[in-house]
Coordinates of C-alpha atoms in Angstrom, one line a residue:
Chain A
K1 CA -20.5 -15.5 3.3
Q2 CA -17.8 -12.4 4.2
E3 CA -16.5 -11.3 1.2
V4 CA -13.7 -8.6 1.0
T5 CA -13.3 -6.3 -2.1
Q6 CA -10.7 -3.5 -2.7
I7 CA -10.3 -0.7 -4.9
P8 CA -8.3 0.1 -6.9
A9 CA -6.7 -3.0 -8.4
A10 CA -3.9 -0.7 -9.2
L11 CA -2.5 2.5 -8.1
S12 CA 0.5 5.1 -9.3
V13 CA 1.1 8.2 -7.8
P14 CA 4.0 10.6 -8.0
E15 CA 6.0 10.6 -4.6
G16 CA 4.5 13.4 -2.0
E17 CA 1.0 12.7 -2.9
N18 CA -1.6 11.7 0.3
L19 CA -3.7 8.7 -1.0
V20 CA -6.4 6.6 -0.1
L21 CA -7.1 2.9 -0.3
N22 CA -10.5 1.4 0.0
C23 CA -11.9 -1.8 1.6
S24 CA -15.2 -3.0 1.6
F25 CA -16.9 -6.3 3.2
T26 CA -20.3 -7.5 3.0
D27 CA -20.6 -8.8 6.5
S28 CA -20.6 -6.2 9.4
A29 CA -20.2 -8.9 12.0
I30 CA -16.6 -8.5 12.4
Y31 CA -14.1 -8.7 15.4
N32 CA -11.4 -6.5 13.9
L33 CA -10.1 -5.2 10.8
Q34 CA -6.2 -5.7 9.7
W35 CA -4.3 -3.7 6.7
F36 CA -1.1 -5.4 5.6
R37 CA 1.9 -4.5 3.7
Q38 CA 3.5 -7.2 1.1
D39 CA 6.5 -6.8 -1.4
P40 CA 6.9 -8.8 -3.9
G41 CA 8.1 -12.1 -3.5
K42 CA 7.8 -11.6 0.3
G43 CA 5.0 -12.5 3.4
L44 CA 2.7 -10.2 5.0
T45 CA 3.9 -7.4 7.4
S46 CA 1.0 -6.1 9.3
L47 CA 0.2 -2.0 9.7
L48 CA -2.5 -1.8 12.0
L49 CA -5.3 -3.6 13.8
I50 CA -8.8 -1.8 14.0
Q51 CA -10.9 -3.3 16.5
S52 CA -14.7 -3.4 15.7
S53 CA -15.2 -1.0 18.5
Q54 CA -12.7 1.3 17.1
R55 CA -13.1 4.1 14.3
E56 CA -9.7 4.5 13.5
Q57 CA -5.8 3.9 14.3
T58 CA -2.9 5.6 13.3
S59 CA 0.9 4.8 12.9
G60 CA 3.5 7.6 11.4
R61 CA 1.9 8.2 7.9
L62 CA -1.0 5.8 8.1
N63 CA -4.0 6.4 9.1
A64 CA -7.2 3.5 8.9
S65 CA -10.3 4.1 9.5
L66 CA -13.3 1.7 10.1
D67 CA -17.2 1.9 9.6
K68 CA -18.4 -1.4 10.7
S69 CA -22.5 -0.4 9.6
S70 CA -21.3 0.5 5.8
G71 CA -18.9 -2.0 5.7
R72 CA -16.2 -0.2 4.6
S73 CA -12.7 0.9 5.8
T74 CA -9.8 3.1 4.4
L75 CA -6.0 3.1 4.6
Y76 CA -4.9 6.8 4.4
I77 CA -1.0 7.4 3.4
A78 CA 0.4 10.9 4.5
A79 CA 3.1 12.2 2.2
S80 CA 3.4 9.1 0.0
Q81 CA 7.4 8.2 -0.9
P82 CA 8.7 5.4 -3.0
G83 CA 9.4 2.7 -0.2
D84 CA 5.7 2.8 0.1
S85 CA 5.6 0.8 -3.0
A86 CA 4.1 -2.6 -2.2
T87 CA 0.8 -4.1 -2.6
Y88 CA -1.5 -3.4 0.6
L89 CA -4.4 -6.2 1.6
C90 CA -6.9 -5.6 4.0
A91 CA -8.5 -8.5 5.9
V92 CA -11.7 -8.8 8.4
R93 CA -11.7 -11.4 11.3
D94 CA -15.4 -12.6 10.9
S95 CA -17.6 -14.4 13.2
S96 CA -15.7 -17.7 13.4
Y97 CA -12.2 -16.2 13.9
K98 CA -11.0 -16.4 10.5
L99 CA -9.4 -13.8 8.7
I100 CA -11.1 -13.3 5.2
F101 CA -8.3 -11.3 3.0
G102 CA -9.1 -8.9 -0.3
S103 CA -7.3 -9.2 -3.2
G104 CA -5.3 -6.1 -2.5
T105 CA -4.2 -2.8 -4.2
R106 CA -0.4 -2.6 -5.9
L107 CA 0.9 0.3 -5.1
L108 CA 3.6 2.5 -7.3
V109 CA 4.9 5.5 -5.9
R110 CA 7.1 7.4 -8.7
P111 CA 10.4 9.4 -7.5
Chain B
S1 CA 6.5 -10.9 20.1
Q2 CA 5.7 -13.9 17.8
T3 CA 7.9 -14.8 14.8
I4 CA 6.7 -17.4 12.5
H5 CA 9.6 -19.4 10.6
Q6 CA 8.9 -21.2 7.1
W7 CA 11.2 -23.4 5.3
P8 CA 11.8 -24.0 2.6
A9 CA 11.9 -20.7 0.9
T10 CA 11.1 -22.0 -2.5
L11 CA 10.8 -25.6 -3.5
V12 CA 10.7 -27.3 -7.6
Q13 CA 9.1 -30.4 -7.6
P14 CA 7.9 -32.7 -10.3
V15 CA 4.7 -33.9 -10.6
G16 CA 3.2 -37.0 -7.9
S17 CA 6.2 -36.0 -5.8
P18 CA 5.6 -35.6 -2.1
L19 CA 5.5 -32.3 -0.3
S20 CA 6.3 -31.1 3.2
L21 CA 6.6 -27.7 4.1
E22 CA 7.3 -26.7 7.6
C23 CA 6.1 -23.4 9.8
T24 CA 7.4 -23.0 13.5
V25 CA 6.2 -20.4 15.9
E26 CA 8.8 -18.5 18.2
G27 CA 7.1 -16.5 21.1
T28 CA 3.7 -17.6 22.2
S29 CA 2.1 -20.6 23.6
N30 CA -0.8 -22.0 22.2
P31 CA -1.4 -19.9 18.9
N32 CA -4.3 -20.6 16.2
L33 CA -2.0 -21.5 13.0
Y34 CA -3.0 -21.2 9.6
W35 CA -2.0 -22.4 6.3
Y36 CA -2.7 -19.8 3.3
R37 CA -1.9 -20.2 -0.4
Q38 CA -1.4 -17.2 -2.8
A39 CA -1.7 -17.5 -6.2
A40 CA -0.4 -15.1 -8.7
G41 CA -2.0 -11.6 -8.9
R42 CA -4.8 -12.8 -6.4
G43 CA -5.8 -12.9 -2.9
L44 CA -5.2 -15.3 -0.1
Q45 CA -7.1 -18.6 0.2
L46 CA -7.3 -20.2 3.4
L47 CA -6.2 -23.6 3.8
F48 CA -6.3 -24.9 7.2
Y49 CA -6.2 -23.6 10.3
S50 CA -5.2 -25.3 13.3
V51 CA -6.5 -24.2 17.5
G52 CA -4.1 -26.4 19.0
I53 CA -2.4 -29.8 18.7
G54 CA -4.1 -32.8 16.5
Q55 CA -6.5 -30.1 15.6
I56 CA -6.8 -29.4 12.1
S57 CA -9.9 -27.8 9.9
S58 CA -9.8 -28.1 6.6
E59 CA -11.2 -24.9 4.7
V60 CA -11.6 -26.0 0.8
P61 CA -11.4 -29.9 -0.8
Q62 CA -8.0 -29.9 -2.0
N63 CA -4.7 -32.3 -2.5
L64 CA -3.2 -31.4 0.4
S65 CA -3.4 -32.4 4.5
A66 CA -2.2 -30.3 7.4
S67 CA -0.6 -31.1 10.9
R68 CA 0.2 -29.9 13.9
P69 CA 2.4 -32.6 15.9
Q70 CA 3.7 -30.1 18.6
D71 CA 1.9 -26.5 20.2
R72 CA 4.3 -24.5 18.1
Q73 CA 4.7 -26.3 14.6
F74 CA 2.5 -26.7 11.9
I75 CA 3.3 -28.8 8.9
L76 CA 1.3 -28.8 4.9
S77 CA 2.0 -32.0 3.2
S78 CA 0.9 -33.9 -0.2
K79 CA 1.6 -37.2 -1.3
K80 CA 1.4 -36.5 -4.7
L81 CA 1.4 -33.1 -5.9
L82 CA -0.5 -31.6 -8.9
L83 CA 0.5 -29.0 -11.4
S84 CA -2.3 -26.8 -9.6
D85 CA -0.6 -26.8 -6.0
S86 CA 1.8 -24.5 -7.6
G87 CA 1.5 -21.1 -5.7
F88 CA 3.1 -19.1 -2.7
Y89 CA 2.4 -20.7 0.7
L90 CA 2.2 -18.5 3.6
C91 CA 1.7 -19.3 7.3
A92 CA 0.5 -17.6 10.3
G93 CA -0.2 -17.2 13.4
D94 CA -2.1 -15.6 16.2
R95 CA -2.7 -15.6 19.7
A96 CA -5.6 -18.1 21.2
S97 CA -8.3 -15.7 21.6
G98 CA -8.6 -14.8 18.4
A99 CA -8.8 -11.3 18.0
N100 CA -5.4 -10.2 18.0
V101 CA -2.8 -9.1 15.1
L102 CA -2.0 -12.4 12.7
T103 CA 1.7 -12.6 12.0
F104 CA 2.7 -14.0 8.7
G105 CA 6.2 -16.2 8.1
A106 CA 7.9 -15.3 4.8
G107 CA 6.5 -17.6 2.7
S108 CA 7.5 -20.2 0.5
R109 CA 7.3 -20.4 -3.3
L110 CA 6.0 -23.8 -4.6
T111 CA 6.7 -24.7 -8.4
V112 CA 5.5 -27.7 -9.6
L113 CA 6.9 -29.0 -13.1

């Protein structure tokens, strides 16, 4: 059974810092991995999608990497801003096409 | 691009009352559709998914049911709500191939009193 873990559960950093969020999964047989952002009381917004054949994807200040063999992904946020404060969730699409979510990392960027 | 509409946004219901949450999809034909529940401070739990009209798969035994009467409509229901049904419900969809970006609605917050 696929399990997705995110570390740390919460993170507080001063504005301007570069930071890394971690995601690990137990079964490497995945189709893709997706990173989402969730603001309090809101739905999820997709940030980046990495297909299983890819190593990384970039969008603006965000860079996500995927090491399928070791069951790991990282989300790198450069030059963090207070507007980046949110919960970040990763999810893997397993062999049955369902998306399995981690419990998220709650990020606070202090001005 | 695909847009997911959900309503109502918030709902307060007494124990034992019925429930109907509705989700519609815009911009995609024959999408896969999903209902997730998010408990406070926890990850998302997949409740139901559907690959087509009338096709519903249930992930966990529970007090809820789902229906897909039309290609772009997905409904979450209950005949009698329990306190434990309180939570944040999210509808999501992706293209039929499944290896695509999952798009979420804004969510429906249900409080059962």
